[in-house]
mmCIF file of C-alpha atoms and ligand atoms in Angstrom:
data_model
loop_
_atom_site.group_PDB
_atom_site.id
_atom_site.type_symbol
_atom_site.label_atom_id
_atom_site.label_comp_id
_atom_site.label_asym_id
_atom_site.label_seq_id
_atom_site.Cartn_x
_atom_site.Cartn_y
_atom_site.Cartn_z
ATOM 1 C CA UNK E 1364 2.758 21.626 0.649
ATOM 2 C CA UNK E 1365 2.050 18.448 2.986
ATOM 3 C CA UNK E 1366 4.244 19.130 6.250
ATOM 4 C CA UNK E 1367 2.594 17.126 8.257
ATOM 5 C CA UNK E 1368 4.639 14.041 7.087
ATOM 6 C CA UNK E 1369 1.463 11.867 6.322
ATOM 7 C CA UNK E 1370 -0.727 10.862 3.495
ATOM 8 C CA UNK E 1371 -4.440 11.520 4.207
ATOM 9 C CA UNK E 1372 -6.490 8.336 3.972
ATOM 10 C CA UNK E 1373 -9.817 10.540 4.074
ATOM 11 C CA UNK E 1374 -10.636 7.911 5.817
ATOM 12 C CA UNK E 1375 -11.797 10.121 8.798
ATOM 13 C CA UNK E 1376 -11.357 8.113 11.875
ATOM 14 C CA UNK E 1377 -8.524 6.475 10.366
ATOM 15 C CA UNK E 1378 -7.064 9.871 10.220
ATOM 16 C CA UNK E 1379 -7.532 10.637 13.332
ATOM 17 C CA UNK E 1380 -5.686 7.537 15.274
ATOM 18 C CA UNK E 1381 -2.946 7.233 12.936
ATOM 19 C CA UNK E 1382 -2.527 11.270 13.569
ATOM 20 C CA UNK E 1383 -3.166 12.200 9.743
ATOM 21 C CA UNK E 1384 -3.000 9.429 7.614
ATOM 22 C CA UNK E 1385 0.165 7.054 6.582
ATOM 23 C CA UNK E 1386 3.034 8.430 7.527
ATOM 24 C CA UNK E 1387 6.632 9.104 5.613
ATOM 25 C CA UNK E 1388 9.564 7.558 6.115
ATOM 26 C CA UNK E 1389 8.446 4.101 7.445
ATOM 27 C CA UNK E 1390 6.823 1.479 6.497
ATOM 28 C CA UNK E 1391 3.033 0.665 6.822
ATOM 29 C CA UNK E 1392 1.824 -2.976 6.118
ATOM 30 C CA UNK E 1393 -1.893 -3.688 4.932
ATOM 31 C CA UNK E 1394 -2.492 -7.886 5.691
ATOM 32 C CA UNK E 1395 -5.559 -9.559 5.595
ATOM 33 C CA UNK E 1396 -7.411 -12.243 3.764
ATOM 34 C CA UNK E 1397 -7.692 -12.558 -0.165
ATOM 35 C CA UNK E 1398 -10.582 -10.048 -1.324
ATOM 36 C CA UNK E 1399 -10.586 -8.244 1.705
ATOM 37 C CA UNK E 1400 -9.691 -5.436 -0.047
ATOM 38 C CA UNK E 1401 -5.693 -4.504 0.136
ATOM 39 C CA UNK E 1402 -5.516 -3.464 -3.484
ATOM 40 C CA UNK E 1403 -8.228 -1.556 -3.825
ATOM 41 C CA UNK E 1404 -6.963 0.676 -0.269
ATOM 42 C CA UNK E 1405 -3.736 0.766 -2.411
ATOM 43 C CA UNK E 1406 -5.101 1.880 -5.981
ATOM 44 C CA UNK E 1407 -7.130 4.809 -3.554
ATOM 45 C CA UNK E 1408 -3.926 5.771 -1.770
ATOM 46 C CA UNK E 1409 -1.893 6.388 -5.063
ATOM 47 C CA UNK E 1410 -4.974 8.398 -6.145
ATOM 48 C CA UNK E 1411 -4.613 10.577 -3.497
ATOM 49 C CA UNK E 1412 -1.153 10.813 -3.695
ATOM 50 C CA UNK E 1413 -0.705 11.679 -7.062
ATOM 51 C CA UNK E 1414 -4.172 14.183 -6.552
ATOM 52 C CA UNK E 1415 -2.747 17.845 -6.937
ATOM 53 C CA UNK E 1416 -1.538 19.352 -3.644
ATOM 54 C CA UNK E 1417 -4.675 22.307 -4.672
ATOM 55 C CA UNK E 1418 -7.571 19.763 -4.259
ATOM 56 C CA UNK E 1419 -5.697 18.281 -0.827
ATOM 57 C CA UNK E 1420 -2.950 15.470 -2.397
ATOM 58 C CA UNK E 1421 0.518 15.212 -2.504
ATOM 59 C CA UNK E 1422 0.646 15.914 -5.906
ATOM 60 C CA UNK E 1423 3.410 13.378 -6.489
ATOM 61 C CA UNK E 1424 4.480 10.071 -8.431
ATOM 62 C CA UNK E 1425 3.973 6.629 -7.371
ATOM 63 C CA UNK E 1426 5.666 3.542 -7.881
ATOM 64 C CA UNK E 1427 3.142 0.765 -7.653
ATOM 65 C CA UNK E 1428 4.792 -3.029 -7.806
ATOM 66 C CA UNK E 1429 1.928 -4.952 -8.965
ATOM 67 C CA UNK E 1430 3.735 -8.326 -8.086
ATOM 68 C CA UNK E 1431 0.678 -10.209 -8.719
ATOM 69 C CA UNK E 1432 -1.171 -7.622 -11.872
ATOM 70 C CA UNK E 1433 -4.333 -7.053 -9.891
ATOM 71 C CA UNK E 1434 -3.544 -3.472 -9.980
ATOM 72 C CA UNK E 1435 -6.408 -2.116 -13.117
ATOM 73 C CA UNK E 1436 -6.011 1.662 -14.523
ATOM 74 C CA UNK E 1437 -9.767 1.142 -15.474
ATOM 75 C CA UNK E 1438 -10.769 0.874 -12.077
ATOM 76 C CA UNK E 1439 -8.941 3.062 -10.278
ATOM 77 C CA UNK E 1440 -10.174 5.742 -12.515
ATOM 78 C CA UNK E 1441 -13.506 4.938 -11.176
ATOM 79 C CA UNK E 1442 -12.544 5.458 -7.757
ATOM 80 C CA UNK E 1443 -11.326 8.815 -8.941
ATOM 81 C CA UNK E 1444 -14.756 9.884 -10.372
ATOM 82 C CA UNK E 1445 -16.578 8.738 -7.962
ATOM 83 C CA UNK E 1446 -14.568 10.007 -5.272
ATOM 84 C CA UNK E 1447 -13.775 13.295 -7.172
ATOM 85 C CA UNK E 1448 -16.166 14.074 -9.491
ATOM 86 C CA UNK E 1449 -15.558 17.550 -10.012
ATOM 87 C CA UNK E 1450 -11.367 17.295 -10.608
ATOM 88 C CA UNK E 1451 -12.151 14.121 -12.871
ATOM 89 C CA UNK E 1452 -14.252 15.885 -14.970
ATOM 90 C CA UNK E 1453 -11.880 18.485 -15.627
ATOM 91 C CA UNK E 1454 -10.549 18.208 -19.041
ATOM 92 C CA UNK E 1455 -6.934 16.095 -18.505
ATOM 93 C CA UNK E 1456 -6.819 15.442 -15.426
ATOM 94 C CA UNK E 1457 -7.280 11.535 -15.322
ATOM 95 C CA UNK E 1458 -4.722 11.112 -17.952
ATOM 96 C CA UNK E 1459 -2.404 13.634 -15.753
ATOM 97 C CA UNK E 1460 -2.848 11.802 -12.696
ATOM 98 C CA UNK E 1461 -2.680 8.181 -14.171
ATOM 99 C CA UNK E 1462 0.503 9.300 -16.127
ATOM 100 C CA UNK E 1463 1.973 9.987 -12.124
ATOM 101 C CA UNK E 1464 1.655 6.409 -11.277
ATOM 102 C CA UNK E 1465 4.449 4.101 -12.550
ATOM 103 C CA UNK E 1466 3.179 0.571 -12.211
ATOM 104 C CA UNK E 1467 6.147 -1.760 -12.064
ATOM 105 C CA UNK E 1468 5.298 -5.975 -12.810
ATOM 106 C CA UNK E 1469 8.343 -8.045 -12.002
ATOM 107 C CA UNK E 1470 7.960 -10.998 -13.598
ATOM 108 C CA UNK E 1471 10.109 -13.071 -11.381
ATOM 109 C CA UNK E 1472 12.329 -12.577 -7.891
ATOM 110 C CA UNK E 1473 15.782 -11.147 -10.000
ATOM 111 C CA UNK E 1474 13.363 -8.278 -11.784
ATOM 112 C CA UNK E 1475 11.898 -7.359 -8.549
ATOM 113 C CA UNK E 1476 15.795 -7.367 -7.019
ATOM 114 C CA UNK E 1477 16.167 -4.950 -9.981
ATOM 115 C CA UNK E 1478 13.474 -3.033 -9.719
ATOM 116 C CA UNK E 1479 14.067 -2.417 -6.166
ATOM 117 C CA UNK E 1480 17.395 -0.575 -6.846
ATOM 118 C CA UNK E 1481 15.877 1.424 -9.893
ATOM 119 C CA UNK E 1482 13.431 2.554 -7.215
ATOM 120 C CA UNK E 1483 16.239 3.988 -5.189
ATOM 121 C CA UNK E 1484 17.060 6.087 -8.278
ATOM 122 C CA UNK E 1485 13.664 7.075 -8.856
ATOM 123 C CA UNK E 1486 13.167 7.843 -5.662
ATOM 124 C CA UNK E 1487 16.061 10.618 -5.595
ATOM 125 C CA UNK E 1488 15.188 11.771 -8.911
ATOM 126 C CA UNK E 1489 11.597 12.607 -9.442
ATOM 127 C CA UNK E 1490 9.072 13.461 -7.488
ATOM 128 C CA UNK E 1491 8.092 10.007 -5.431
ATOM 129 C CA UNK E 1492 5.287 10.590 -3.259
ATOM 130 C CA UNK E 1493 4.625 7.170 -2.417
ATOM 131 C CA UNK E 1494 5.686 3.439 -2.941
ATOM 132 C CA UNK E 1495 3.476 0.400 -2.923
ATOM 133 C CA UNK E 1496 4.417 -3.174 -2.864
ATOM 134 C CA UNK E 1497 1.210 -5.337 -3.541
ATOM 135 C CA UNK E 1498 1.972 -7.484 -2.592
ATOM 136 C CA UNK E 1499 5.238 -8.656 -0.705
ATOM 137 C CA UNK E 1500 3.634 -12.267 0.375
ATOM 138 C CA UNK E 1501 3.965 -13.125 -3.471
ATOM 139 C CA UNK E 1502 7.397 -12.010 -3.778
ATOM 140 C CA UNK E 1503 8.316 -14.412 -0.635
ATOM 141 C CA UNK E 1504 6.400 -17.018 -1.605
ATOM 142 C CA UNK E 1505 8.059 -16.864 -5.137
ATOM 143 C CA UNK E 1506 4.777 -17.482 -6.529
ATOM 144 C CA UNK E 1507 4.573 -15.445 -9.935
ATOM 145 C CA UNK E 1508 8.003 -17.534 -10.811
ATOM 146 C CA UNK E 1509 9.063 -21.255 -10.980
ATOM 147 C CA UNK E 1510 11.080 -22.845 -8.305
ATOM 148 C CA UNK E 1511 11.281 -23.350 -4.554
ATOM 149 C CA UNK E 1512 10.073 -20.242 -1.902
ATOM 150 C CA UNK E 1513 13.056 -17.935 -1.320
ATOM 151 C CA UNK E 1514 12.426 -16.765 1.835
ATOM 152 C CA UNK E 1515 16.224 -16.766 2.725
ATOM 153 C CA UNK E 1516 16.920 -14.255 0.789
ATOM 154 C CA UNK E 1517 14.304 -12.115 2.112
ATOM 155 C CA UNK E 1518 16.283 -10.598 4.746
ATOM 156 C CA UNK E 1519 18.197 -8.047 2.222
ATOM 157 C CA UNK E 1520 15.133 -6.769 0.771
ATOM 158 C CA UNK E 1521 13.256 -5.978 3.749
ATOM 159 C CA UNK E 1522 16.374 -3.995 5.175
ATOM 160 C CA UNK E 1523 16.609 -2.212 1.523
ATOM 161 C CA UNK E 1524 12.829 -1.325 1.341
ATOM 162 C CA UNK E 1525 13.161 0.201 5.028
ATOM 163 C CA UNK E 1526 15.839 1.880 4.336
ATOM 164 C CA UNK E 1527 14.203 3.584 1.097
ATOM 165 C CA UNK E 1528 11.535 4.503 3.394
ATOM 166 C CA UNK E 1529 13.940 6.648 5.613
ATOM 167 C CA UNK E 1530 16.247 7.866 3.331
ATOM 168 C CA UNK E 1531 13.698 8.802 0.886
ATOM 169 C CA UNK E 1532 11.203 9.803 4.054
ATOM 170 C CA UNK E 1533 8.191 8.929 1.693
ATOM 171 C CA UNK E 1534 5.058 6.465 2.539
ATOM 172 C CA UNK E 1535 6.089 3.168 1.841
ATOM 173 C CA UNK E 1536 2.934 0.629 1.783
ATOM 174 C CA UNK E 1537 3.059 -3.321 0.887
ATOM 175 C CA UNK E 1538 0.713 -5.589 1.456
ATOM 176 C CA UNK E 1539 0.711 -8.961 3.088
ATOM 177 C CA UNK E 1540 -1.798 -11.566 1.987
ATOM 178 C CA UNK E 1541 -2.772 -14.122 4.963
ATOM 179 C CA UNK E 1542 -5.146 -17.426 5.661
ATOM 180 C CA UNK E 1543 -6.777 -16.408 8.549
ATOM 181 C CA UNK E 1544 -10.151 -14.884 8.706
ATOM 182 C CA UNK E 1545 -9.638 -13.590 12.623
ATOM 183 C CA UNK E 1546 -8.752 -10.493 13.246
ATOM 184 C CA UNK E 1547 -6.882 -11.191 16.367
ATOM 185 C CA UNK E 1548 -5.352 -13.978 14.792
ATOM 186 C CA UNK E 1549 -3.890 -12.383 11.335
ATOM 187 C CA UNK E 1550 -0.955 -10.797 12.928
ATOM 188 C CA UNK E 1551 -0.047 -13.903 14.182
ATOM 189 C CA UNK E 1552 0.235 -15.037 10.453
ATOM 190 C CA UNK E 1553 1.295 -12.399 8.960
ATOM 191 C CA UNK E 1554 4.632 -12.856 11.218
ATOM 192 C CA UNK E 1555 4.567 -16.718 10.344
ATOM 193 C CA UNK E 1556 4.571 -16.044 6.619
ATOM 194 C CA UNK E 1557 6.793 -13.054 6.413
ATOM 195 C CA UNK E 1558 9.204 -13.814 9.818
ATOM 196 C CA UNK E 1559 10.248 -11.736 12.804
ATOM 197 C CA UNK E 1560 12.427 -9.807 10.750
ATOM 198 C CA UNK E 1561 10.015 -8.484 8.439
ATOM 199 C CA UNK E 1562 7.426 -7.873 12.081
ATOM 200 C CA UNK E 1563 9.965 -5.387 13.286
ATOM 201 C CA UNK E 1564 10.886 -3.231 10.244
ATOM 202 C CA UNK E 1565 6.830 -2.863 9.978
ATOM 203 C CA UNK E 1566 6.442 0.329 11.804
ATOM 204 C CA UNK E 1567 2.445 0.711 11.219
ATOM 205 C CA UNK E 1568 0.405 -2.646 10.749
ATOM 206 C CA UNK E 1569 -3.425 -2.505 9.629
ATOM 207 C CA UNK E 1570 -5.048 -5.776 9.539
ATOM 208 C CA UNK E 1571 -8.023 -5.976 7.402
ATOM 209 C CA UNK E 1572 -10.627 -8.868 7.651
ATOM 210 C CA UNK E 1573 -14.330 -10.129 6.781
ATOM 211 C CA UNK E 1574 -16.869 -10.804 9.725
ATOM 212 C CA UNK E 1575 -20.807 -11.727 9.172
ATOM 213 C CA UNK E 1576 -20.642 -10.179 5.735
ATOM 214 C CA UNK E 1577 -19.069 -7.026 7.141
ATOM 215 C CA UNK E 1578 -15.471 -5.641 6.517
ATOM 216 C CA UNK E 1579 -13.521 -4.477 9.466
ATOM 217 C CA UNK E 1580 -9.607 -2.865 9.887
ATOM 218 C CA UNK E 1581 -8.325 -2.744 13.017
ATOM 219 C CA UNK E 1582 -4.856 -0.485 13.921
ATOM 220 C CA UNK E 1583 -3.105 -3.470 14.869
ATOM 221 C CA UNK E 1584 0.585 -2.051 15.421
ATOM 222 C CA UNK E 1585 1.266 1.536 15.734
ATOM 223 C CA UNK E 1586 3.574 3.928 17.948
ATOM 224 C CA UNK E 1587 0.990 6.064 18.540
ATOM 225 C CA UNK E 1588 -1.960 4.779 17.763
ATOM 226 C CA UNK E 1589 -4.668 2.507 20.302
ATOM 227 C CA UNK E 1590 -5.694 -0.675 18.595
ATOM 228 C CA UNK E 1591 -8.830 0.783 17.047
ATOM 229 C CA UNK E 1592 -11.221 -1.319 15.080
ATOM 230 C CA UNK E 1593 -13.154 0.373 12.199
ATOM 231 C CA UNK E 1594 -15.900 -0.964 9.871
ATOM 232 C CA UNK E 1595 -15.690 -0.323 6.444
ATOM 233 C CA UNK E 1596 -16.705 -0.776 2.602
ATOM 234 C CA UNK E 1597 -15.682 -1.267 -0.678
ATOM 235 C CA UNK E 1598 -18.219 1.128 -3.069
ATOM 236 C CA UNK E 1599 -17.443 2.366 -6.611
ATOM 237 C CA UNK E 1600 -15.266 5.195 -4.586
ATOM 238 C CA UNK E 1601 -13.395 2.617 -3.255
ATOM 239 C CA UNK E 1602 -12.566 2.261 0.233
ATOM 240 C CA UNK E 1603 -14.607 4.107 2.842
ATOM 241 C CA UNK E 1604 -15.482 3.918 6.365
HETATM 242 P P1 GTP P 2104 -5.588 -10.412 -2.653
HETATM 243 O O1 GTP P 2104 -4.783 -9.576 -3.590
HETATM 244 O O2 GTP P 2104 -6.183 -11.609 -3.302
HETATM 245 O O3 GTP P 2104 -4.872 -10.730 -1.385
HETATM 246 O O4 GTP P 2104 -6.876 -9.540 -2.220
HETATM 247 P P2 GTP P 2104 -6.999 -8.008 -1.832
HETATM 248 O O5 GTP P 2104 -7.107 -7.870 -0.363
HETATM 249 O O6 GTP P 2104 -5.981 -7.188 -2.518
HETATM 250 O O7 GTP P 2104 -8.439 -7.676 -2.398
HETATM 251 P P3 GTP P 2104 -8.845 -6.549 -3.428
HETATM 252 O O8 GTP P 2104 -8.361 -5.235 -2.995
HETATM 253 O O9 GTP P 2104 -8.527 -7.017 -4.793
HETATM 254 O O10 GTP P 2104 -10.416 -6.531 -3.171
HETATM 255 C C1 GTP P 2104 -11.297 -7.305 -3.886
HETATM 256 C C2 GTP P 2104 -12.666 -6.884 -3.454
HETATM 257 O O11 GTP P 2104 -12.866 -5.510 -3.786
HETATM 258 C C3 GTP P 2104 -13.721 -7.633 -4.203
HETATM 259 O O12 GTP P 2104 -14.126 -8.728 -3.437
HETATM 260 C C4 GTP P 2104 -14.845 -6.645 -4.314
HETATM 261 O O13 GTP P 2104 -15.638 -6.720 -3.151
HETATM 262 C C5 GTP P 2104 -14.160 -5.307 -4.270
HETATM 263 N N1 GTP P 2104 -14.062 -4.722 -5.615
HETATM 264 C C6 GTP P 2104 -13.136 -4.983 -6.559
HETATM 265 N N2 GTP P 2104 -13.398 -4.287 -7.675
HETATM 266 C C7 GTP P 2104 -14.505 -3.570 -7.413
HETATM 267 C C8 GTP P 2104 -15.282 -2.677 -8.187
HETATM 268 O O14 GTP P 2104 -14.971 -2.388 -9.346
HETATM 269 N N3 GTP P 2104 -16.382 -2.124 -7.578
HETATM 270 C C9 GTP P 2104 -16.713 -2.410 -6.290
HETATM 271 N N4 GTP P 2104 -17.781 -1.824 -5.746
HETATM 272 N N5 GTP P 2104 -16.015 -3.271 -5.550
HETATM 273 C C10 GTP P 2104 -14.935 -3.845 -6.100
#
């Protein structure tokens, strides 16, 4: 079993600054531009999550809130065969793993209210490994329903979703979609868009952005970790440094 309290990335560097990989029990926000790339980190981490604890994962569930339906079965398959050939090709074992990820679509603010406290069942009752909001920009910015933005009411969920993270002491990741191409300046929006109150519940912030045709995340909030910068890719494996 996983004792460290983290979720490898195999990401190796990455790894190595955040001091393993994502860590339980708080809550780690992925911002950057549209495209950079947030989803496809997030379809890789519930891969490895749900992976059997044998081959190195947490052998787990997921709960995946595809606010916006860019999450695709078909392609994070791919990432698993190309990232695992020989466990994919063992007879079962995509349909295993896929069956371990629950992928959730609110269709408007009230269902994702809802599905936020079925989560907290969920969470106590089966074997939760990991929790992905992709991505919590949408939800704020009510886009996928009718009607004004509902930031006000923003304040409750954040304080719910950080509390499942500590009760439940499982990897929470959500994803924060902002304008700005800089990578200095993106934290700087991602607290516009989302408020101070959602900046201080994030406990680990990687910002992800696009620079002369090359992709870079930088550690830009950690307790631990210096404000590295990486470079990395997006390949049929998905994301890799
Ligand atoms: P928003 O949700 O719009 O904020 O974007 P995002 O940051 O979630 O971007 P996403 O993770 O959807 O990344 C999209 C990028 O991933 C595309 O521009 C492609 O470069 C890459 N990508 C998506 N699908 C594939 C694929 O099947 N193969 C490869 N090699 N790259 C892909």
């Amino acid at each position: 079993e996983n004792l460290s309290g983290h979720l490898p990335t195999r990401l190796k560097g990455l790894d190595e600054v955040l001091c393993g990989g994502i860590r339980f029990g708080v809550l780690t926000e992925l911002v950057g531009p549209a495209g950079i790339g947030k989803t496809q980190f997030c379809m890789k981490l519930s891969l490895l999550a749900s992976l059997p604890t044998k081959f190195g994962g947490l052998e787990g569930r997921v709960i995946y809130v595809d606010v916006e339906s860019k999450f695709s079965s078909r392609r994070m398959i791919e990432i698993g065969v190309s990232s695992f050939p020989d466990i994919f090709h063992m007879e079962g074992m995509a349909q295993e793993m896929a069956g371990r990820i629950l992928v959730l679509q609110p269709p408007s603010l009230a269902e994702f209210t809802e599905s936020l406290q079925q989560i907290k069942v969920s969470l106590l009752q089966h074997q939760v490994k990991l929790l992905v909001i992709d991505s919590m920009t949408a939800v704020v910015s009510g886009e996928f329903e009718q009607g004004p933005p509902r930031q006000h009411s923003l304040g409750w969920h954040i304080s719910f979703i950080k509390s499942h993270a500590e009760f439940s002491r499982i990897p929470i990741v959500v994803t924060n979609q902002v304008r700005s191409q800089s990578i200095d300046e993106i934290p700087q929006y991602a607290f516009q868009a989302l408020g101070i109150h959602w900046s201080h519940a994030v406990t680990i912030r990687l910002v992800l952005e696009a620079k002369s045709g090359e992709r870079f995340m930088k550690v830009a909030k950690s307790p631990i970790s210096p404000p590295l910068v990486f470079p990395f890719n997006i390949t049929s494996s998905g994301i890799s440094l």
